[in-house]
mmCIF file of C-alpha atoms in Angstrom:
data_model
loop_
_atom_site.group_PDB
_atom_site.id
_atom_site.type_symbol
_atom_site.label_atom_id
_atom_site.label_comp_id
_atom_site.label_asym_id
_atom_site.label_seq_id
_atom_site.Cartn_x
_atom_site.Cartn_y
_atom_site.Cartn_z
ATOM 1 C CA UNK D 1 -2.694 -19.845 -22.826
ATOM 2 C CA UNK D 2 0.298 -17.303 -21.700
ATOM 3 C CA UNK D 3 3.543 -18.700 -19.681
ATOM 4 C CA UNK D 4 3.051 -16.146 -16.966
ATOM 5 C CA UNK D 5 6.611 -14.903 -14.348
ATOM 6 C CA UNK D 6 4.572 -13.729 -11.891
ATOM 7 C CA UNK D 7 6.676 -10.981 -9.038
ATOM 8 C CA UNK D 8 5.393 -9.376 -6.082
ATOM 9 C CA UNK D 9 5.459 -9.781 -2.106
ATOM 10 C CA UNK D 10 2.770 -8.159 0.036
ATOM 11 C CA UNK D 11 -0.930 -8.847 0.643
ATOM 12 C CA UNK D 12 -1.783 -6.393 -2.481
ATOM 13 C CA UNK D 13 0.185 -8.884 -4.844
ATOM 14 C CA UNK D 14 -1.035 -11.861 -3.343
ATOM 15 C CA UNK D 15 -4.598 -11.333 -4.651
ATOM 16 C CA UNK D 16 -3.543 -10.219 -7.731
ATOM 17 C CA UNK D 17 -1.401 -13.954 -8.264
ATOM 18 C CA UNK D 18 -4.836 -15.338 -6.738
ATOM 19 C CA UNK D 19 -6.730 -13.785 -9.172
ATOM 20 C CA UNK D 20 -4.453 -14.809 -12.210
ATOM 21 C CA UNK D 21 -5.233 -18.772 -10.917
ATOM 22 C CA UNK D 22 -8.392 -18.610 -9.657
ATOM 23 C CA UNK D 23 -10.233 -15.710 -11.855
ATOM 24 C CA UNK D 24 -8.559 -16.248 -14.759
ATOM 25 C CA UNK D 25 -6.912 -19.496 -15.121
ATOM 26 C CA UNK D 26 -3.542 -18.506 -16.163
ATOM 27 C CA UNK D 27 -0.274 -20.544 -16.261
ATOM 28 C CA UNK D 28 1.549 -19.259 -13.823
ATOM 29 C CA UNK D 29 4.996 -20.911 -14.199
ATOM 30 C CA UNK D 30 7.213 -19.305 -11.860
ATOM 31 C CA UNK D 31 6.674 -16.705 -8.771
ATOM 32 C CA UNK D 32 9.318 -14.449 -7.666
ATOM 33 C CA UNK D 33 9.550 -12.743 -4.158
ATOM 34 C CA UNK D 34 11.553 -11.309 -1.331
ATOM 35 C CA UNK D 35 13.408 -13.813 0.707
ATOM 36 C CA UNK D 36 11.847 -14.350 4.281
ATOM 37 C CA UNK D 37 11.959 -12.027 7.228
ATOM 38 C CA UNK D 38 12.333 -12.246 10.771
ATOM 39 C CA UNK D 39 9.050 -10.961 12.450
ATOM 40 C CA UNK D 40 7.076 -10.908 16.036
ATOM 41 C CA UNK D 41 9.555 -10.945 19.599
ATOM 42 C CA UNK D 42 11.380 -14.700 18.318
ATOM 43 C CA UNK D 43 12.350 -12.940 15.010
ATOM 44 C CA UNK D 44 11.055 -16.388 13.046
ATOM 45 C CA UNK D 45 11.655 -16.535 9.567
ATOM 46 C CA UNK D 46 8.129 -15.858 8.068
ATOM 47 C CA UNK D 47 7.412 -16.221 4.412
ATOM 48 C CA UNK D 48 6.043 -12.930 2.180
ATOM 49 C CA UNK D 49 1.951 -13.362 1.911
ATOM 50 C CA UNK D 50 2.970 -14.234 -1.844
ATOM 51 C CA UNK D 51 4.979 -16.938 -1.255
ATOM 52 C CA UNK D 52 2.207 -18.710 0.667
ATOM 53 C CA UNK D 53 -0.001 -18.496 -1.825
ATOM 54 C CA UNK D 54 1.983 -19.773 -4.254
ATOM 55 C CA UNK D 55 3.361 -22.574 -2.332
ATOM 56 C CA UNK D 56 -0.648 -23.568 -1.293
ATOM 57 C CA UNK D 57 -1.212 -23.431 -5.347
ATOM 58 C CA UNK D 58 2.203 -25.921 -5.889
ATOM 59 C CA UNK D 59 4.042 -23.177 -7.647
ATOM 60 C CA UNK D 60 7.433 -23.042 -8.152
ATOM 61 C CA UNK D 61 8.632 -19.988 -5.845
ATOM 62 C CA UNK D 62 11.920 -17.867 -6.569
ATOM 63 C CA UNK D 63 13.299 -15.968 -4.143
ATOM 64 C CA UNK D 64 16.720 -13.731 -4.917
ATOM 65 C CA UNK D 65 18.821 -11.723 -2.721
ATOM 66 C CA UNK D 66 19.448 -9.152 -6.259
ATOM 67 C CA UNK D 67 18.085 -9.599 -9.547
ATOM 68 C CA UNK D 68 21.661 -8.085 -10.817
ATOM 69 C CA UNK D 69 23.114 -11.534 -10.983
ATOM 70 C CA UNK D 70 23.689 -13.577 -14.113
ATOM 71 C CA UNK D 71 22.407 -16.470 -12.249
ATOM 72 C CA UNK D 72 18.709 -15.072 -11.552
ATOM 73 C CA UNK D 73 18.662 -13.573 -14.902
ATOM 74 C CA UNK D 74 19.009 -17.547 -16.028
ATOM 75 C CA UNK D 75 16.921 -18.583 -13.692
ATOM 76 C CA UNK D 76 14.247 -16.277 -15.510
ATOM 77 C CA UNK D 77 15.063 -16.997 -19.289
ATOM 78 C CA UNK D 78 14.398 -20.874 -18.518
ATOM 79 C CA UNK D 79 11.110 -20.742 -17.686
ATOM 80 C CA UNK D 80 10.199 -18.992 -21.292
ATOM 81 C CA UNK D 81 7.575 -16.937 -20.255
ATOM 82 C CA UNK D 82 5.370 -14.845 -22.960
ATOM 83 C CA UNK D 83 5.278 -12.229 -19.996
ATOM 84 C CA UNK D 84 6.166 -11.331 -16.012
ATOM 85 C CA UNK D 85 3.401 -9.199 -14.365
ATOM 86 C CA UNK D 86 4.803 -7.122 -11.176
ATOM 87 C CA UNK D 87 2.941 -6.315 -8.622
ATOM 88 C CA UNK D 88 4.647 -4.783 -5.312
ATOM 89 C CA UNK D 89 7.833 -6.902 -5.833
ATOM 90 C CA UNK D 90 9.685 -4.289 -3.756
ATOM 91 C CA UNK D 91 12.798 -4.719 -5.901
ATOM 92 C CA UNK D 92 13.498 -2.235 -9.124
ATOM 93 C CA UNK D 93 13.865 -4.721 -12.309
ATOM 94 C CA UNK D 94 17.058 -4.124 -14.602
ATOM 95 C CA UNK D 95 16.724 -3.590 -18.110
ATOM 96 C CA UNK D 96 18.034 -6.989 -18.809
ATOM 97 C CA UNK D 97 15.566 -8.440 -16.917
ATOM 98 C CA UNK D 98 13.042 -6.023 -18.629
ATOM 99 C CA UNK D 99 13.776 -7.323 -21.918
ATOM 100 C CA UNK D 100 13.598 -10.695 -21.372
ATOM 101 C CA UNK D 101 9.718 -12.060 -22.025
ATOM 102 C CA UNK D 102 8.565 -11.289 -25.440
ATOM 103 C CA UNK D 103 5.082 -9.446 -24.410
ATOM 104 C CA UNK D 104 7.449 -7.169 -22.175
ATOM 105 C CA UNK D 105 7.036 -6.754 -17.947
ATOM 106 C CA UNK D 106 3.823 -5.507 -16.848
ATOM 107 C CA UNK D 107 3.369 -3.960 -13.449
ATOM 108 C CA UNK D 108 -0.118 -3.088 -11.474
ATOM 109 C CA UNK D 109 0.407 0.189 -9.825
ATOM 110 C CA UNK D 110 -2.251 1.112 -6.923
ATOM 111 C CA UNK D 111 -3.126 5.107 -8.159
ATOM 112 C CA UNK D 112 -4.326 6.379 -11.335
ATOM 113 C CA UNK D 113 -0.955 7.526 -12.569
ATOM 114 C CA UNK D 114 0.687 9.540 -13.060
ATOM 115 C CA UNK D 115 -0.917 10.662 -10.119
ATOM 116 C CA UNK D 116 1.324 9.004 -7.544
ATOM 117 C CA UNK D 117 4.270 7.496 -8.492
ATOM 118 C CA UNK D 118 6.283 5.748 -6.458
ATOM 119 C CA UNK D 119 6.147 3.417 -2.633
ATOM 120 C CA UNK D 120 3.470 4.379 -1.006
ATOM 121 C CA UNK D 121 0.467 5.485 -3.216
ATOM 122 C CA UNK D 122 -1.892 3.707 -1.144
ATOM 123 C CA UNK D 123 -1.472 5.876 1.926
ATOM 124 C CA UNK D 124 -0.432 8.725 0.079
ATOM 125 C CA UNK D 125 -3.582 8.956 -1.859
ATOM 126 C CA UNK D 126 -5.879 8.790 1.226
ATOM 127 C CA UNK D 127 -3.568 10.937 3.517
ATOM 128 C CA UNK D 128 -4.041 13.784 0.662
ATOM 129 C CA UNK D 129 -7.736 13.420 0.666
ATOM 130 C CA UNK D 130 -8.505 12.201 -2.453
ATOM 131 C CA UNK D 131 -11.527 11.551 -3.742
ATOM 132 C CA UNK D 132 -10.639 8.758 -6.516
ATOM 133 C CA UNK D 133 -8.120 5.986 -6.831
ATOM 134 C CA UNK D 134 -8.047 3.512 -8.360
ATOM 135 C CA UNK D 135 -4.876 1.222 -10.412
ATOM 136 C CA UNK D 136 -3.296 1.450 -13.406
ATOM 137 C CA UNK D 137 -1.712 -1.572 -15.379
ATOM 138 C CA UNK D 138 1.223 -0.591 -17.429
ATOM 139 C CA UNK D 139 4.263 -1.555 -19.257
ATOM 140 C CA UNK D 140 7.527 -1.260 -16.930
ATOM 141 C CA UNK D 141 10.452 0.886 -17.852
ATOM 142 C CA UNK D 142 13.511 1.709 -16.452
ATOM 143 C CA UNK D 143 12.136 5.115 -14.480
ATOM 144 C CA UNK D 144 9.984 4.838 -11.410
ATOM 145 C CA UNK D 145 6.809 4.441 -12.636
ATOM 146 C CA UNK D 146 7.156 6.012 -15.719
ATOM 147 C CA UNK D 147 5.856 3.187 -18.291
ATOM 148 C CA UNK D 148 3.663 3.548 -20.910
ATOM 149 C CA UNK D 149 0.108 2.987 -19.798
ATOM 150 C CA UNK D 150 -2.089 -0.362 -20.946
ATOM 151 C CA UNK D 151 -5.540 0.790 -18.720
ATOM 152 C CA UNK D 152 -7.163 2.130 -15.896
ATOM 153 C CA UNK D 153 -9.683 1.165 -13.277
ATOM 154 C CA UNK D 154 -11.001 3.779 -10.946
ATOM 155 C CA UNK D 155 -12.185 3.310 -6.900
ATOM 156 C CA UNK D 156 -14.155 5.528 -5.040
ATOM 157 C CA UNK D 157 -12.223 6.590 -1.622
ATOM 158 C CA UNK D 158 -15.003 7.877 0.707
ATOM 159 C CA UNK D 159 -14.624 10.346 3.206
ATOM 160 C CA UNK D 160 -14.279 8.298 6.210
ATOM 161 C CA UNK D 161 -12.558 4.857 4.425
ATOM 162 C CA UNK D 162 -9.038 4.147 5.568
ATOM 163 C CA UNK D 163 -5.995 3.252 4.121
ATOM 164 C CA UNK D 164 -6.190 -0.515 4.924
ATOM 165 C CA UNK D 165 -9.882 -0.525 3.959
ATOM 166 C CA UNK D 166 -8.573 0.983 0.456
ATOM 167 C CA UNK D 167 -5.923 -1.490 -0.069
ATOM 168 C CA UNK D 168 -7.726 -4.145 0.568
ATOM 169 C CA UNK D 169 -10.623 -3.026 -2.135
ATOM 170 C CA UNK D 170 -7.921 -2.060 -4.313
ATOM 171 C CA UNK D 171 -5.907 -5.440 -4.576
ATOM 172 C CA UNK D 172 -9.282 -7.005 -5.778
ATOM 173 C CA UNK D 173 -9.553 -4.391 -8.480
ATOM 174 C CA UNK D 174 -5.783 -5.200 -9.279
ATOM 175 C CA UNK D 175 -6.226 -8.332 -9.865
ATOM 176 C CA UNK D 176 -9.424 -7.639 -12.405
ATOM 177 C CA UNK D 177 -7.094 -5.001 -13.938
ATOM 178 C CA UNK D 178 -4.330 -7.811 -14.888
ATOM 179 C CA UNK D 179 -7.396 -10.546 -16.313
ATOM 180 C CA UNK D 180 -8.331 -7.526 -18.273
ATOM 181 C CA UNK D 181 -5.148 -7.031 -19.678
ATOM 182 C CA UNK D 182 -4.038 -10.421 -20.728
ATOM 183 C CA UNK D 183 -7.373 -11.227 -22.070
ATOM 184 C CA UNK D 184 -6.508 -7.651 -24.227
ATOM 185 C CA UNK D 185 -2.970 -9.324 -24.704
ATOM 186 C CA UNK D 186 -4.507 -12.474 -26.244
ATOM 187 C CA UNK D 187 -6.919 -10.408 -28.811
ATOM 188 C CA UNK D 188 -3.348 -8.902 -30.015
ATOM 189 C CA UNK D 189 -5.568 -5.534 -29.341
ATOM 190 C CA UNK D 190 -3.354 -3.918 -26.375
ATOM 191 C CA UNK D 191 -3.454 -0.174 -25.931
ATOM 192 C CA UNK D 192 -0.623 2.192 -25.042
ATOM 193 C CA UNK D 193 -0.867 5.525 -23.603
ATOM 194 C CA UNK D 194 2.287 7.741 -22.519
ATOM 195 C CA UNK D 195 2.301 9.530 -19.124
ATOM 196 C CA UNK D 196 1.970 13.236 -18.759
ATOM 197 C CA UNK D 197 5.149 13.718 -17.223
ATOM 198 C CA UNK D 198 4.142 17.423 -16.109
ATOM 199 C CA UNK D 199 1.300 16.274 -14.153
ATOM 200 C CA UNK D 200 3.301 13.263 -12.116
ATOM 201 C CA UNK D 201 3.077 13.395 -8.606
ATOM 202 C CA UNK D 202 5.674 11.405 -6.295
ATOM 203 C CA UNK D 203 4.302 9.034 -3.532
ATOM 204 C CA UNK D 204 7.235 8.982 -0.902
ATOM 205 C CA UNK D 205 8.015 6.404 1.190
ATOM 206 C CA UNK D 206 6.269 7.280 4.751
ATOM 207 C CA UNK D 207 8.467 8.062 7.124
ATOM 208 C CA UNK D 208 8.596 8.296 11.443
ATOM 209 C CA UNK D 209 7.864 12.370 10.459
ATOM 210 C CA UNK D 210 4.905 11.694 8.501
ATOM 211 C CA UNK D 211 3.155 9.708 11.263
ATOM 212 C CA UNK D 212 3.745 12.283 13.638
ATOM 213 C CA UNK D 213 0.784 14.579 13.690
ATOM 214 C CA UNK D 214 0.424 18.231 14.162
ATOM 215 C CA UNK D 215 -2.964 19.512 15.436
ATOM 216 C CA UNK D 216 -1.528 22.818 14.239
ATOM 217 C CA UNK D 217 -3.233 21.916 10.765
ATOM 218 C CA UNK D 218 -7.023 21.745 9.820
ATOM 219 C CA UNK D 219 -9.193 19.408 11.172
ATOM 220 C CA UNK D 220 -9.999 17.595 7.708
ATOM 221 C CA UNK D 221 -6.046 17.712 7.207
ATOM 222 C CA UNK D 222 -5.919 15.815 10.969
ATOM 223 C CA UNK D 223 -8.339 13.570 9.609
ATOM 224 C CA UNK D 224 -7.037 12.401 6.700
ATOM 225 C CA UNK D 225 -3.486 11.524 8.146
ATOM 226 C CA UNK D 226 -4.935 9.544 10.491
ATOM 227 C CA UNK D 227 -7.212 7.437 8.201
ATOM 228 C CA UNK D 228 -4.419 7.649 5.605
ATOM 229 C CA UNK D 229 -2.426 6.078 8.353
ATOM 230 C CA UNK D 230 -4.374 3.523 9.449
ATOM 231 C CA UNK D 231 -4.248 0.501 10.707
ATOM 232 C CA UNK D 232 -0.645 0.729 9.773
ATOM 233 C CA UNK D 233 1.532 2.037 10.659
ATOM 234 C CA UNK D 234 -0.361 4.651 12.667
ATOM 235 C CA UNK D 235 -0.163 8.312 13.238
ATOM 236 C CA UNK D 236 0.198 9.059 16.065
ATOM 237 C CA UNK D 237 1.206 11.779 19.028
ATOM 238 C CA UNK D 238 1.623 12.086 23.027
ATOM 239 C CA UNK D 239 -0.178 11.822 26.093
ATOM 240 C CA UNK D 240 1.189 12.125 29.281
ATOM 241 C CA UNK D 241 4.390 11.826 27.608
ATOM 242 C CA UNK D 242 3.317 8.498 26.253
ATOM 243 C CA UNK D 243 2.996 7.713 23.016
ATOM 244 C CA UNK D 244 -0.824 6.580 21.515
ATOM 245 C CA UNK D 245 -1.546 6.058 17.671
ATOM 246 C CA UNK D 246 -5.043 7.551 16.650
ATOM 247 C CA UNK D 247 -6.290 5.205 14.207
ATOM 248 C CA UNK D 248 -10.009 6.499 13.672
ATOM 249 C CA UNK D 249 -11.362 10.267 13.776
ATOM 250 C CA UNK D 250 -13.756 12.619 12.471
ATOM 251 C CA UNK D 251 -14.170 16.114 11.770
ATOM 252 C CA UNK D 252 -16.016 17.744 14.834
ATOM 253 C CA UNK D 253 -17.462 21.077 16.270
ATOM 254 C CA UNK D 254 -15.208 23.229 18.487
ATOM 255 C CA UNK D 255 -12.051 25.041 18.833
ATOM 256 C CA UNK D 256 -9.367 25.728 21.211
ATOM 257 C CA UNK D 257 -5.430 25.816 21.019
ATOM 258 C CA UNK D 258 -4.086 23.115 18.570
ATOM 259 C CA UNK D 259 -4.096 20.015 20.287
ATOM 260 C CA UNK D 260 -6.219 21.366 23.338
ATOM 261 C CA UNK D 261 -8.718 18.241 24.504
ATOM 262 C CA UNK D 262 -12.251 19.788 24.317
ATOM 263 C CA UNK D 263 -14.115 16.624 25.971
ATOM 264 C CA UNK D 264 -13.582 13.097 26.324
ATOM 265 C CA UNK D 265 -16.637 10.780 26.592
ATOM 266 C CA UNK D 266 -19.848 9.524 24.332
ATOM 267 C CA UNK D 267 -17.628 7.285 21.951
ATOM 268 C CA UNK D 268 -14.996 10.182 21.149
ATOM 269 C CA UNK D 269 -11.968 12.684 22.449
ATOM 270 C CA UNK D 270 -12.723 16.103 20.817
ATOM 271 C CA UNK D 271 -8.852 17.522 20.179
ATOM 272 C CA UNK D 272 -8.948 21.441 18.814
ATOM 273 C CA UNK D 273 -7.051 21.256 15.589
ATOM 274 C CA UNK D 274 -5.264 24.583 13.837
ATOM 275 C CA UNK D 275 -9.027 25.401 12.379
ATOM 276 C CA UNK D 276 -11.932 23.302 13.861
ATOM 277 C CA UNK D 277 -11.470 20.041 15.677
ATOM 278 C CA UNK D 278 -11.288 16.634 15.748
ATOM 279 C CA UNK D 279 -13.267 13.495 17.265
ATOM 280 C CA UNK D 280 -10.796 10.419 18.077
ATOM 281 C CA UNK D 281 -13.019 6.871 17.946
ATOM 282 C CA UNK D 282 -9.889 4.938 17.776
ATOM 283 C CA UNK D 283 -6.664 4.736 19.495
ATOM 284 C CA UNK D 284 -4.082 2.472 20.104
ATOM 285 C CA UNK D 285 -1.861 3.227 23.848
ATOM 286 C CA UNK D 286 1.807 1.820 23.573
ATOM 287 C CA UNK D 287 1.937 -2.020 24.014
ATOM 288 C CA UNK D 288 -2.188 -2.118 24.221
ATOM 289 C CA UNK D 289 -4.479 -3.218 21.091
ATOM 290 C CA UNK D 290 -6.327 -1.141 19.400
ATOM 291 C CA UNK D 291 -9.546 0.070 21.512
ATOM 292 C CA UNK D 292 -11.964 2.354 20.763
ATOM 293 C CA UNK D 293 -12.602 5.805 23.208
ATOM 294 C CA UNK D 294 -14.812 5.289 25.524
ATOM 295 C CA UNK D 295 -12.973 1.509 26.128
ATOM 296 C CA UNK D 296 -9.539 3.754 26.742
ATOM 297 C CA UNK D 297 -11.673 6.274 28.710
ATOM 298 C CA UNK D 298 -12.023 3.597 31.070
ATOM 299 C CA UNK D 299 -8.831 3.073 31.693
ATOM 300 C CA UNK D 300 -6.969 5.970 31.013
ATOM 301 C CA UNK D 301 -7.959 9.385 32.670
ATOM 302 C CA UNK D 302 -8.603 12.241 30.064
ATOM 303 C CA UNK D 303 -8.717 15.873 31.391
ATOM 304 C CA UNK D 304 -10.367 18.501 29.029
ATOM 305 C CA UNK D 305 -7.906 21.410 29.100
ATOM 306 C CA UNK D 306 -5.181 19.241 28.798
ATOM 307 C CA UNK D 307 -3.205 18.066 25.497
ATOM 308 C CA UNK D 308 -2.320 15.883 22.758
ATOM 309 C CA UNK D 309 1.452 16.904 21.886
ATOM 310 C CA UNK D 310 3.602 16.780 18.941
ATOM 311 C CA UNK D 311 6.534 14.791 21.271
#
C-alpha cells in the first residue's frame, strides 16, 4: 500500500480525499490545506471542507501560511510518502516540494486539458458552452497546468446543467480518476502523455466583470453565463437600480431591445437578448434567497417594456 500526502481545500478535493479512504483504501498519512477563514456576519474561523474530512477520518492535518519555508518542506519529507496527490490546494507547489516523493506530485485537474488551464475550469467550461468535460489526472510541473498527462475521464455537460451541478458530478469522477491512477501506479504500468501546448486554453479567474451580464449578446451566450455562474457566485444585472443575480434561464421566443422585459408571469421573465431572448426561472434579489419567478413576481412588480440593465 502507497504512503499517500494528500493537498487540496474545497468541496471538489474533499471527495476526492474521501474517495482515496473510503473507495480505495489508501494510506493517507498526512493532509495539507489552507489555514481557516473568517466567514458569515461574526467572521468565525471556519475550517476548509478538507480539513473536516480529514479531521472526521483522524488524519493528521497540515496547514501552512507558504510552502516556501524550510520548515514545511520538513514537515513534508518526514512523513516519507511514495506520492502527494493535489487536488484544488489553491497554493502553486515549488520545485523542491515537487521533487520530494519518489512517484512525483500528482494533481486532478477538473477539464480535459489542455483545454482549460488554470482557476476556474469548472465555470469556465460551462460559461463557454461546452459540450464535454470531464478531469484529467496528471503529473505536476512547475507551469500552470502544464504536466505531463497520466489519463482522462470525460462528463457529459447538458444543455441546461449548471456549474454547481457540474462540480459536484465532477468531484465524484475525480476521485475515480485518482483510484485509477494509483491502482496504474501499483502495476508499475503508468502512462505519460505531453500536452499540446498550441491547443491550451486559459481558464481565468472570474472576476466582478464576468458576472456582470450583457443582454447585448445572444440568447444561448445569456444562457450559458448564467448557468456557468450558478449558484455561485451569480451573474447577475439591475432592476430598479437594484441589483438581482439570475441563477436559472432558458433560451426563449421573442425579441426586443437588449435587455427589454417581454413578459413576466407563467414560471418565467422573458428578457430580449442581442439575438433572441431569454426566460429567467431563477433569481436571487439583494439580501433575499434564491426564489424562483413567479415567487419574485409576487413580490416584486415587473413591467414588460421596462429593463434589465448592465449597472
Amino acid at each position: 500500500m502507497m504512503r499517500i500526502v494528500f493537498m487540496g481545500t474545497p468541496a471538489f478535493a474533499a471527495e476526492a480525499l474521501r474517495a482515496l479512504c473510503e473507495d480505495g483504501g489508501h494510506d493517507v498519512a498526512l493532509v495539507v490545506t489552507n489555514p481557516d477563514k473568517p466567514s458569515g456576519r461574526g467572521h468565525k474561523l471556519t475550517p476548509p471542507p478538507v480539513k473536516d474530512y480529514a479531521l472526521s477520518r483522524g488524519i493528521e492535518v497540515f496547514q501552512p501560511l507558504t510552502l516556501r519555508d524550510e520548515s514545511a518542506r520538513e514537515t513534508l519529507r518526514a512523513v516519507g510518502a511514495d506520492v502527494f496527490i493535489v487536488a484544488a490546494y489553491g497554493k502553486l507547489l515549488p520545485p523542491e516540494i515537487l521533487a520530494l516523493p519518489p512517484l512525483g506530485c500528482v494533481n486532478i485537474h477538473a477539464s480535459l486539458l489542455p483545454r482549460w488551464r488554470g482557476a476556474a475550469p469548472i465555470n469556465r467550461a460551462v460559461m463557454a458552452g461546452d459540450a464535454v468535460g470531464g478531469v484529467t489526472v496528471m503529473y505536476m510541473a512547475e507551469g500552470l497546468d502544464t504536466g505531463d498527462m497520466i489519463l482522462k475521464k470525460e462528463l457529459p455537460i447538458p444543455p441546461q446543467m449548471t456549474a454547481g451541478e457540474y462540480h459536484d458530478r465532477l468531484a465524484v469522477l475525480g476521485g475515480e480518476a485518482i483510484n485509477e491512477y494509483l491502482a496504474l501506479a501499483a502495476s508499475g504500468t503508468v502512462p505519460r502523455e505531453k500536452q499540446d501546448d498550441a491547443s491550451a486554453t486559459y481558464a481565468a479567474k472570474l472576476t466582478d466583470d464576468d458576472r456582470r451580464l450583457d443582454f447585448a449578446a445572444a440568447a444561448q451566450a445569456v444562457c450559458n453565463r448564467i448557468r456557468g455562474l450558478s449558484p455561485s457566485p451569480g451573474a447577475y444585472c439591475f432592476y430598479g437600480g437594484k441589483r438581482l443575480k439570475l441563477l436559472a434561464a432558458v433560451p426563449a421566443d421573442g425579441s426586443g431591445r437588449p435587455g427589454e422585459i417581454l413578459g413576466a408571469g407563467n414560471g418565467a421573465i422573458t428578457v430580449a437578448c442581442g439575438s433572441g431572448a431569454v426566460a429567467v426561472t431563477a433569481l436571487q434579489a439583494e439580501g433575499k434567497p434564491k426564489t424562483d419567478a413567479d415567487s419574485y413576481l409576487r413580490g416584486n412588480r415587473v413591467e414588460k417594456g421596462s429593463f434589465f440593465t448592465c449597472s
